[in-house]
Tab-separated table of N, CA and C in Angstrom:
chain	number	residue	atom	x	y	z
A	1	UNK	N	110.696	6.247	130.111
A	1	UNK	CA	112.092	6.472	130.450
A	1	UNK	C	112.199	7.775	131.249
A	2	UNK	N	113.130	7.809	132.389
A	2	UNK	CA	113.222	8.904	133.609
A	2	UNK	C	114.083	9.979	132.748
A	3	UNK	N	114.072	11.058	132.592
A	3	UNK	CA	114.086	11.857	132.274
A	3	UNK	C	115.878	12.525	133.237
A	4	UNK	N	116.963	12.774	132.595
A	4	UNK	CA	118.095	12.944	133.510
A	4	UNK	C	117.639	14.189	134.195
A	5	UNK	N	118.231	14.594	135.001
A	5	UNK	CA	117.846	15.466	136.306
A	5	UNK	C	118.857	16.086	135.742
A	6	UNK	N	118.771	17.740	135.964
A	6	UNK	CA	119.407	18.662	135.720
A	6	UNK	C	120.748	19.120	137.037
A	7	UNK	N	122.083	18.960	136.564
A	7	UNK	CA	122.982	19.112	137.394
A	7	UNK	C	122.523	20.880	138.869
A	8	UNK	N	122.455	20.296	139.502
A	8	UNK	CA	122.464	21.384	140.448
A	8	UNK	C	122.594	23.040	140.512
A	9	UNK	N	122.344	23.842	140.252
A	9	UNK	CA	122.749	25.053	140.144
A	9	UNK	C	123.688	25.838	141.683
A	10	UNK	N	124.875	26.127	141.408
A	10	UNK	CA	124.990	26.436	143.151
A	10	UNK	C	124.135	28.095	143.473
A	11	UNK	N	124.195	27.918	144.975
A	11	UNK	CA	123.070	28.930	145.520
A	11	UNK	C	123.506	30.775	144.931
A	12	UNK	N	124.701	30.739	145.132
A	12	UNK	CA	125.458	31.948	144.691
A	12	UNK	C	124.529	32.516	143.294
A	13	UNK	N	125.300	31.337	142.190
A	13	UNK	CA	124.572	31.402	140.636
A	13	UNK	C	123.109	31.893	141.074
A	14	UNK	N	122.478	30.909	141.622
A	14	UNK	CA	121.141	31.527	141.545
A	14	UNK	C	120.764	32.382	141.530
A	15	UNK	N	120.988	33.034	143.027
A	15	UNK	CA	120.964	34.082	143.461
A	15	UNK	C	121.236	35.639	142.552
A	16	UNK	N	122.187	35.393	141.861
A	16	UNK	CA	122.848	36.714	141.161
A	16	UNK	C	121.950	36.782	139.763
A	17	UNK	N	121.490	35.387	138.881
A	17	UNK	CA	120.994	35.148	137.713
A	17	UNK	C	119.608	35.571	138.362
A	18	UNK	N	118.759	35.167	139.729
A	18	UNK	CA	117.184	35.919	140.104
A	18	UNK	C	117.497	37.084	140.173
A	19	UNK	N	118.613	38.076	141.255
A	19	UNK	CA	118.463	39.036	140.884
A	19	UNK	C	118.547	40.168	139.684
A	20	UNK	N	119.574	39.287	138.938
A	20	UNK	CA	119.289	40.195	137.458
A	20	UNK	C	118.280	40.103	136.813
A	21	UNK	N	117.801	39.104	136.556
A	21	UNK	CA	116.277	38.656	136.032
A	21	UNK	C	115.434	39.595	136.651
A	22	UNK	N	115.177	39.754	137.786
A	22	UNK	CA	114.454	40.957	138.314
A	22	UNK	C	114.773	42.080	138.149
A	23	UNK	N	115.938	42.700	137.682
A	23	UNK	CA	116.364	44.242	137.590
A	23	UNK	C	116.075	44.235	135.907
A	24	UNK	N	116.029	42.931	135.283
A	24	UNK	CA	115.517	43.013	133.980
A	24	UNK	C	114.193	43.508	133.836
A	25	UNK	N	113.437	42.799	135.078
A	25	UNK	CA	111.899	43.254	134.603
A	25	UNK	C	111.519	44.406	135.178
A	26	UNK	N	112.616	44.716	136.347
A	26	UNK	CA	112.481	46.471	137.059
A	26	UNK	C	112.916	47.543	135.835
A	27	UNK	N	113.719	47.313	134.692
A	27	UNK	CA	113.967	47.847	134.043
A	27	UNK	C	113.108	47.923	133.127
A	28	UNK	N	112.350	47.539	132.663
A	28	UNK	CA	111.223	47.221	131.965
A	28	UNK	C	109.918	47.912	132.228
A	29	UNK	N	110.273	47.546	133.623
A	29	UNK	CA	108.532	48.316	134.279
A	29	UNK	C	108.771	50.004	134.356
A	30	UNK	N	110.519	50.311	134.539
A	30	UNK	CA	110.186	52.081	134.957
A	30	UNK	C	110.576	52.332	133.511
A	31	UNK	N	111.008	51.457	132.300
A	31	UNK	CA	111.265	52.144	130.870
A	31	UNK	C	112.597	52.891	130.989
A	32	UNK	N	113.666	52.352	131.599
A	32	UNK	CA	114.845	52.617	131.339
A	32	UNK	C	115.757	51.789	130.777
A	33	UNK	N	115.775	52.718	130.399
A	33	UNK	CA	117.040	51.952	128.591
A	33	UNK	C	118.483	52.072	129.135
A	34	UNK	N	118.755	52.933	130.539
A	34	UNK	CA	120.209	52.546	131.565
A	34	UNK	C	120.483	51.571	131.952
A	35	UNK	N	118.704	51.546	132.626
A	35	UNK	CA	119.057	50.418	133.442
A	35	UNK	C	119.066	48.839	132.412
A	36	UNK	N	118.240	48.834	131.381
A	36	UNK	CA	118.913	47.500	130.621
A	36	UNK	C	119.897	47.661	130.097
A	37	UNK	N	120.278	48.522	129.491
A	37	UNK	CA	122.199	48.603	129.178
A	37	UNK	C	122.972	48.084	130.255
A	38	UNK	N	122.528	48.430	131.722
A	38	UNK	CA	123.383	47.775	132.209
A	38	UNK	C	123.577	46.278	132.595
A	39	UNK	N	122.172	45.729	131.821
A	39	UNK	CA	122.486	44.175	131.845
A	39	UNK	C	122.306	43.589	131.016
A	40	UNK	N	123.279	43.900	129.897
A	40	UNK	CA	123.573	43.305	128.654
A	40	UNK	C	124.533	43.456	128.178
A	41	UNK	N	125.786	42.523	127.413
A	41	UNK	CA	126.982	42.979	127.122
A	41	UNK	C	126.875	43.319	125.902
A	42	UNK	N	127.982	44.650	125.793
A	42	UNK	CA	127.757	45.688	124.767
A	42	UNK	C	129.251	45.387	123.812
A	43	UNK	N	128.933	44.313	122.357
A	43	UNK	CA	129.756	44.057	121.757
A	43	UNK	C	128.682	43.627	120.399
A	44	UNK	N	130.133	43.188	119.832
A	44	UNK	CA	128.787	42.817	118.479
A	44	UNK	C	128.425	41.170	118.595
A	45	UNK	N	128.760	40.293	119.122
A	45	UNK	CA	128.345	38.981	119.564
A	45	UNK	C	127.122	38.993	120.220
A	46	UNK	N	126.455	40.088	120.828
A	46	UNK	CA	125.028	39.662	121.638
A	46	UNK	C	123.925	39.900	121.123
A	47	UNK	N	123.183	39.191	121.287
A	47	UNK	CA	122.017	39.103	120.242
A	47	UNK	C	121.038	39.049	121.150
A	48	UNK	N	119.475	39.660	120.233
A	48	UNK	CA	118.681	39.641	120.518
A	48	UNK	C	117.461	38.930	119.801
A	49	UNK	N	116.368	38.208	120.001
A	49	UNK	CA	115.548	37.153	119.116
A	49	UNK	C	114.123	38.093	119.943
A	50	UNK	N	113.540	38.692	118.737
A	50	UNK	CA	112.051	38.716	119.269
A	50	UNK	C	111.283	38.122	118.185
A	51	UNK	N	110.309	37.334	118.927
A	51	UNK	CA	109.319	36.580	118.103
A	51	UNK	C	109.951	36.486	116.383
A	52	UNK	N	111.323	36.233	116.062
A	52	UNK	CA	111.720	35.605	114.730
A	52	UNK	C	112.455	36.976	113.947
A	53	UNK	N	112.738	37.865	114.861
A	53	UNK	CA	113.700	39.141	114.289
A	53	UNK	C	114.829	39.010	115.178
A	54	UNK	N	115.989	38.941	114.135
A	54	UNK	CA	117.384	39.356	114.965
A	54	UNK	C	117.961	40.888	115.143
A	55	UNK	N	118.183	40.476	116.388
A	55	UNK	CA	118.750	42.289	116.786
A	55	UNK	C	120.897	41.542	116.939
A	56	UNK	N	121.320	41.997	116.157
A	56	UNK	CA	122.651	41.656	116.390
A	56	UNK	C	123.574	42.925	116.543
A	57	UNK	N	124.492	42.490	118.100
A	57	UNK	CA	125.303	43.720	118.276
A	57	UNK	C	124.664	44.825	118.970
A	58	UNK	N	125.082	44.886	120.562
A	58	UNK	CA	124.426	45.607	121.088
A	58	UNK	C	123.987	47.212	120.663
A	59	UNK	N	124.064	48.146	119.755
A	59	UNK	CA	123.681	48.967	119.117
A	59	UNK	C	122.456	48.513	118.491
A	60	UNK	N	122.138	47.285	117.596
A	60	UNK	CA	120.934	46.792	117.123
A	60	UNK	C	119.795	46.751	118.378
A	61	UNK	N	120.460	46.249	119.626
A	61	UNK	CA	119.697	45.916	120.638
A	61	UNK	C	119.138	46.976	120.985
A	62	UNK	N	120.018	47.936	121.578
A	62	UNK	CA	119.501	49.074	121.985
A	62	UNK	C	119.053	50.118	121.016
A	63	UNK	N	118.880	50.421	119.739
A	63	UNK	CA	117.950	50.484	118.985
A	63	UNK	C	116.686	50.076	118.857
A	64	UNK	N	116.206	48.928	119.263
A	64	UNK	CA	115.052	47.895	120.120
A	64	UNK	C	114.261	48.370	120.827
A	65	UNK	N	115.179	48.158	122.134
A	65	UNK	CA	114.710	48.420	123.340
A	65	UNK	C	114.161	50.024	123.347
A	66	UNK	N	114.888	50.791	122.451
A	66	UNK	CA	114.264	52.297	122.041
A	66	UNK	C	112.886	52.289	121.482
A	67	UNK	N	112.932	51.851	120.618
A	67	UNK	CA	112.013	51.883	119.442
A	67	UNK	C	110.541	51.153	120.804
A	68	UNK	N	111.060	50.171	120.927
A	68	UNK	CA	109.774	49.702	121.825
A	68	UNK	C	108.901	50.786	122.902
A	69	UNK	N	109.729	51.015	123.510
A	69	UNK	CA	109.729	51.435	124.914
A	69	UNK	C	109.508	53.256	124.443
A	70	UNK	N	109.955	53.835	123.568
A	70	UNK	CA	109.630	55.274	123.260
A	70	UNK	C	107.911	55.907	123.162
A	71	UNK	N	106.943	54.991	122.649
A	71	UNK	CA	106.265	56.000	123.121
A	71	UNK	C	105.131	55.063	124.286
A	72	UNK	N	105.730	55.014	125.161
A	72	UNK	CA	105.068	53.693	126.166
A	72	UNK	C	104.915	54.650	127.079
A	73	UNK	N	103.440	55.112	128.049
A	73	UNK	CA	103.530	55.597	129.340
A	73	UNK	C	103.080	54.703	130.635
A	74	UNK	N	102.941	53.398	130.066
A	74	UNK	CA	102.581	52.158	130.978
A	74	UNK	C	103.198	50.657	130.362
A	75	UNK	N	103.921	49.974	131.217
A	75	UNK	CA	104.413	48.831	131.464
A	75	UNK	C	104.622	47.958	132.421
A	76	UNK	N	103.754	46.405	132.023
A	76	UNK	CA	104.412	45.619	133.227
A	76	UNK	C	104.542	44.349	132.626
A	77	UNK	N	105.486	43.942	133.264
A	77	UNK	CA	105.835	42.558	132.752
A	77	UNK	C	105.663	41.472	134.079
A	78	UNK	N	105.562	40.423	134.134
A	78	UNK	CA	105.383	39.334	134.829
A	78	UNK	C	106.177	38.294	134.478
A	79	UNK	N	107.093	38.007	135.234
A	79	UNK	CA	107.733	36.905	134.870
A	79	UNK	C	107.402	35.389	135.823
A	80	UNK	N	107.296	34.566	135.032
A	80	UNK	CA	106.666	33.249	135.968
A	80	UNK	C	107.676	31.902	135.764
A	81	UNK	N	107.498	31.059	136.875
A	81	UNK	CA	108.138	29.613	136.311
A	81	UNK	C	109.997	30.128	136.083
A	82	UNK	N	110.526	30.693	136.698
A	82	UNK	CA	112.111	31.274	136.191
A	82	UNK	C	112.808	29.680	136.708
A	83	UNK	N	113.258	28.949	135.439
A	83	UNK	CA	114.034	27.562	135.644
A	83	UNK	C	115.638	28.566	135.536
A	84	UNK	N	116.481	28.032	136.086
A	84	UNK	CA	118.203	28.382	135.679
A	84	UNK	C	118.648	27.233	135.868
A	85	UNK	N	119.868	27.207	134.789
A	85	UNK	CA	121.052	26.388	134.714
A	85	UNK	C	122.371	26.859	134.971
A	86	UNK	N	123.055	26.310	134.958
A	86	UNK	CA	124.315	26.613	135.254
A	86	UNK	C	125.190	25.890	133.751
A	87	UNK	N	125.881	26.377	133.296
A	87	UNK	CA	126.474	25.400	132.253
A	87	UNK	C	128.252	26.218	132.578
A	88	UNK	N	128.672	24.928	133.106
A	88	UNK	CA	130.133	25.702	133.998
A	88	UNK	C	129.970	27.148	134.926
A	89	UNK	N	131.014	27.860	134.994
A	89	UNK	CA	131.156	28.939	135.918
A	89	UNK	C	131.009	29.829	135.478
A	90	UNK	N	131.324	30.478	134.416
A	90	UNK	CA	130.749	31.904	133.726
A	90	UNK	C	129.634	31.839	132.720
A	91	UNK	N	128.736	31.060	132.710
A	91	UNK	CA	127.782	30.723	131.703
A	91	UNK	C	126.272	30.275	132.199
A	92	UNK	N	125.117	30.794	132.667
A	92	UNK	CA	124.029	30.209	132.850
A	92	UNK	C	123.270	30.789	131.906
A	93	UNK	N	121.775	29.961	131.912
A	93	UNK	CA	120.751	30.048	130.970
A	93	UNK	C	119.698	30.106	132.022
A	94	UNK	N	118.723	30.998	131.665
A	94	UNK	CA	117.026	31.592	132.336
A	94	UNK	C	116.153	31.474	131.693
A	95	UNK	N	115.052	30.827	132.083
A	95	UNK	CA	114.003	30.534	130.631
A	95	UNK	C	112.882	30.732	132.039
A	96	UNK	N	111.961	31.229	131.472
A	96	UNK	CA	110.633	31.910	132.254
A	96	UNK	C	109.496	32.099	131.632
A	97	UNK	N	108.475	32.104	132.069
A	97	UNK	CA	106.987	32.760	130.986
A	97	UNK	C	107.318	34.137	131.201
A	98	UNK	N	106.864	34.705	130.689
A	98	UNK	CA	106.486	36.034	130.560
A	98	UNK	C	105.247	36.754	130.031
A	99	UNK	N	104.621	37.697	130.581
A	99	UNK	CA	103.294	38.402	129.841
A	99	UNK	C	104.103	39.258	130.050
A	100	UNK	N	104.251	40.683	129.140
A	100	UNK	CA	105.037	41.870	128.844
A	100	UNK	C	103.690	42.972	128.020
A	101	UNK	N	103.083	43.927	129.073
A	101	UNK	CA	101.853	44.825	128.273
A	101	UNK	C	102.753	46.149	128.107
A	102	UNK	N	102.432	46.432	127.396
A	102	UNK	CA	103.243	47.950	126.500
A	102	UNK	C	102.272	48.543	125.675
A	103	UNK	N	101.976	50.217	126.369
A	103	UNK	CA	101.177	50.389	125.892
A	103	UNK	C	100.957	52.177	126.413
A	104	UNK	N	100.369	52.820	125.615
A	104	UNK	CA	100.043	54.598	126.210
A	104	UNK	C	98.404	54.452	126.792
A	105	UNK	N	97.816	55.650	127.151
A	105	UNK	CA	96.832	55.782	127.582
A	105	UNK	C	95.737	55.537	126.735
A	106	UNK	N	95.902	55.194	125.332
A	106	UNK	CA	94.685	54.484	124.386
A	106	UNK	C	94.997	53.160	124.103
A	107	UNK	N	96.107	52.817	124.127
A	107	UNK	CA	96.276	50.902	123.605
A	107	UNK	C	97.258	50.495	124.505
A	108	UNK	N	97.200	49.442	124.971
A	108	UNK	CA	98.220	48.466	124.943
A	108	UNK	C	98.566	46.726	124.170
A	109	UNK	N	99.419	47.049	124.217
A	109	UNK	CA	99.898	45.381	123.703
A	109	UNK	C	100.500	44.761	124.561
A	110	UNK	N	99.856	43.451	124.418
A	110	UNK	CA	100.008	42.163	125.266
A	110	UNK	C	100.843	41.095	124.961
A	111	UNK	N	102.063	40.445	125.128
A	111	UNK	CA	102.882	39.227	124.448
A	111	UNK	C	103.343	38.190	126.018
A	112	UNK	N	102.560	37.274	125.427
A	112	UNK	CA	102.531	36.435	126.813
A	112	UNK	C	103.074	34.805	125.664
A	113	UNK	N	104.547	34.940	126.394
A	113	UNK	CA	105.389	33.399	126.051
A	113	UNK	C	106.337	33.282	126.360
A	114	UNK	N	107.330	32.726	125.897
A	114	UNK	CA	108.570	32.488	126.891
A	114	UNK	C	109.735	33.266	126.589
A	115	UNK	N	110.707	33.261	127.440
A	115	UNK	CA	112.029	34.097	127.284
A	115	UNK	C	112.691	33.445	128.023
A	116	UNK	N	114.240	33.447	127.010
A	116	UNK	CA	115.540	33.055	127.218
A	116	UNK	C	116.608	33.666	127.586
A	117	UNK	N	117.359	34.046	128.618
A	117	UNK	CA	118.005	34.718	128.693
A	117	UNK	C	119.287	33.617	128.854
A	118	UNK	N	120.509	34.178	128.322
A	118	UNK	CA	121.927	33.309	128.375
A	118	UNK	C	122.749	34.308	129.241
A	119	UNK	N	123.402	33.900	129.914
A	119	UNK	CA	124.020	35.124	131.180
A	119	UNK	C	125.403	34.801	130.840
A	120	UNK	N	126.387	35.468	130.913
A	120	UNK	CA	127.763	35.525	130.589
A	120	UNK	C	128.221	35.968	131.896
A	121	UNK	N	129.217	35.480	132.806
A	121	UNK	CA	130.392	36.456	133.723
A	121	UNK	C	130.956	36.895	133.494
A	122	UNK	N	131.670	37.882	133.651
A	122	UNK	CA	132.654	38.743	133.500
A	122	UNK	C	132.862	39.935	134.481
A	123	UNK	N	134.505	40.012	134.730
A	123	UNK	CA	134.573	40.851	136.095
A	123	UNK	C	133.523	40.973	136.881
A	124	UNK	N	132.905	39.455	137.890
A	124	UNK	CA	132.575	39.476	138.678
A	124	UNK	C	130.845	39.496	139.008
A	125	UNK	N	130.359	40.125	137.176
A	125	UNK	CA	129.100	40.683	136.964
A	125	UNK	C	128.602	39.395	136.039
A	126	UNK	N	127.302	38.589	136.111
A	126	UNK	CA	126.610	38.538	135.200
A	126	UNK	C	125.585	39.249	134.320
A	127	UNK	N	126.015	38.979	132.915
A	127	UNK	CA	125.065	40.010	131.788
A	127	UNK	C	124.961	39.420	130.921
A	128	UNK	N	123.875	39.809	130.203
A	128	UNK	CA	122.940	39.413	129.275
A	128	UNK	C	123.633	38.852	128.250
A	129	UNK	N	123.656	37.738	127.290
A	129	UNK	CA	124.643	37.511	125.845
A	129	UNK	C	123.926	36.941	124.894
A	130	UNK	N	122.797	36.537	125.380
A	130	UNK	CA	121.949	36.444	124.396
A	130	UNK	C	120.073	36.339	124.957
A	131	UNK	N	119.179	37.499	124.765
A	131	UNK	CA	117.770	37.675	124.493
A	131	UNK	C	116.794	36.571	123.828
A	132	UNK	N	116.085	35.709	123.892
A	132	UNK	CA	115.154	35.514	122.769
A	132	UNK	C	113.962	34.878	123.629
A	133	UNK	N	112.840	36.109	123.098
A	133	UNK	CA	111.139	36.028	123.765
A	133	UNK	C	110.480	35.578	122.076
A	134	UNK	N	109.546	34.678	122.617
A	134	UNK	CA	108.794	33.805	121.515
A	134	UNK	C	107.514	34.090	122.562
A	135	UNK	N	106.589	33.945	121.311
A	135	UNK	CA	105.034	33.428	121.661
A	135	UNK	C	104.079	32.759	121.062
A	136	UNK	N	103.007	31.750	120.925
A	136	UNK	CA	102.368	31.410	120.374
A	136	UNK	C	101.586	32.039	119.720
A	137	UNK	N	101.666	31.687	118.274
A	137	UNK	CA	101.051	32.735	117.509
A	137	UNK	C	99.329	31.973	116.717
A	138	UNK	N	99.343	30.522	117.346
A	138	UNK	CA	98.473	30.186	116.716
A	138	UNK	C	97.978	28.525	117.354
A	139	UNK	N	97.236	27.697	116.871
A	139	UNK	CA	96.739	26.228	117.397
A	139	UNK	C	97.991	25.596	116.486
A	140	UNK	N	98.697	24.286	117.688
A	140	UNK	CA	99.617	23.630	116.690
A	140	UNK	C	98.706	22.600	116.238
């Protein structure tokens, strides 16, 4: 059985959901906790999912993104495969691979799996409303 085809995304959507997706992982790579604040909405509805921990309420989040990223003097992330949807006009979804290394000048850590990002509009801006990176943790 054919599989339904995913309604169209228009070019605009795209466009604005790749470039945030990329200022996500530019934010990531220079370790600024501005620059992801500024693409995530800051209320208590947005959530964050890492590998099976909830971060709820952007204060939880950015508590996170601290804790991670504080004693890191090298980061890069790779994002691959970026599918988007559109679900109406203020609402798309981003799902991508990701490898994300975090790490100082004696270790790094490696988490290579997928991430979800849910994008919200508002005044004009899409931002973040809901986070969640998973990875395989084992043979199914």
């Amino acid at each position: 059985m054919a599989q339904p085809l995913a309604a169209p995304v228009p070019t605009d959507v795209r466009r604005a959901i790749e470039g945030a997706v990329e200022q996500y992982r530019q934010a990531y790579e220079v370790q600024s906790l501005d620059g992801l604040g500024n693409l995530f909405v800051h209320d208590l509805d947005v959530v964050s999912v890492y590998q099976g921990q909830v971060y709820q309420g952007w204060s939880q989040i950015k508590a996170d993104q601290t804790r991670r990223l504080q004693d890191a003097t090298k980061v890069r992330m790779v994002i691959t495969d970026l599918n988007i949807q559109a679900l109406g006009t203020e609402v798309a979804v981003a799902t991508a691979g990701l490898e994300r290394n975090i790490g100082d000048d004696a270790t790094t850590t490696t988490a290579r799996g997928t991430v979800t990002l849910v994008f919200h509009k508002s005044e004009e801006r899409w931002k973040i409303a809901s986070e969640h990176f998973s990875y395989p943790t084992g043979t199914p």
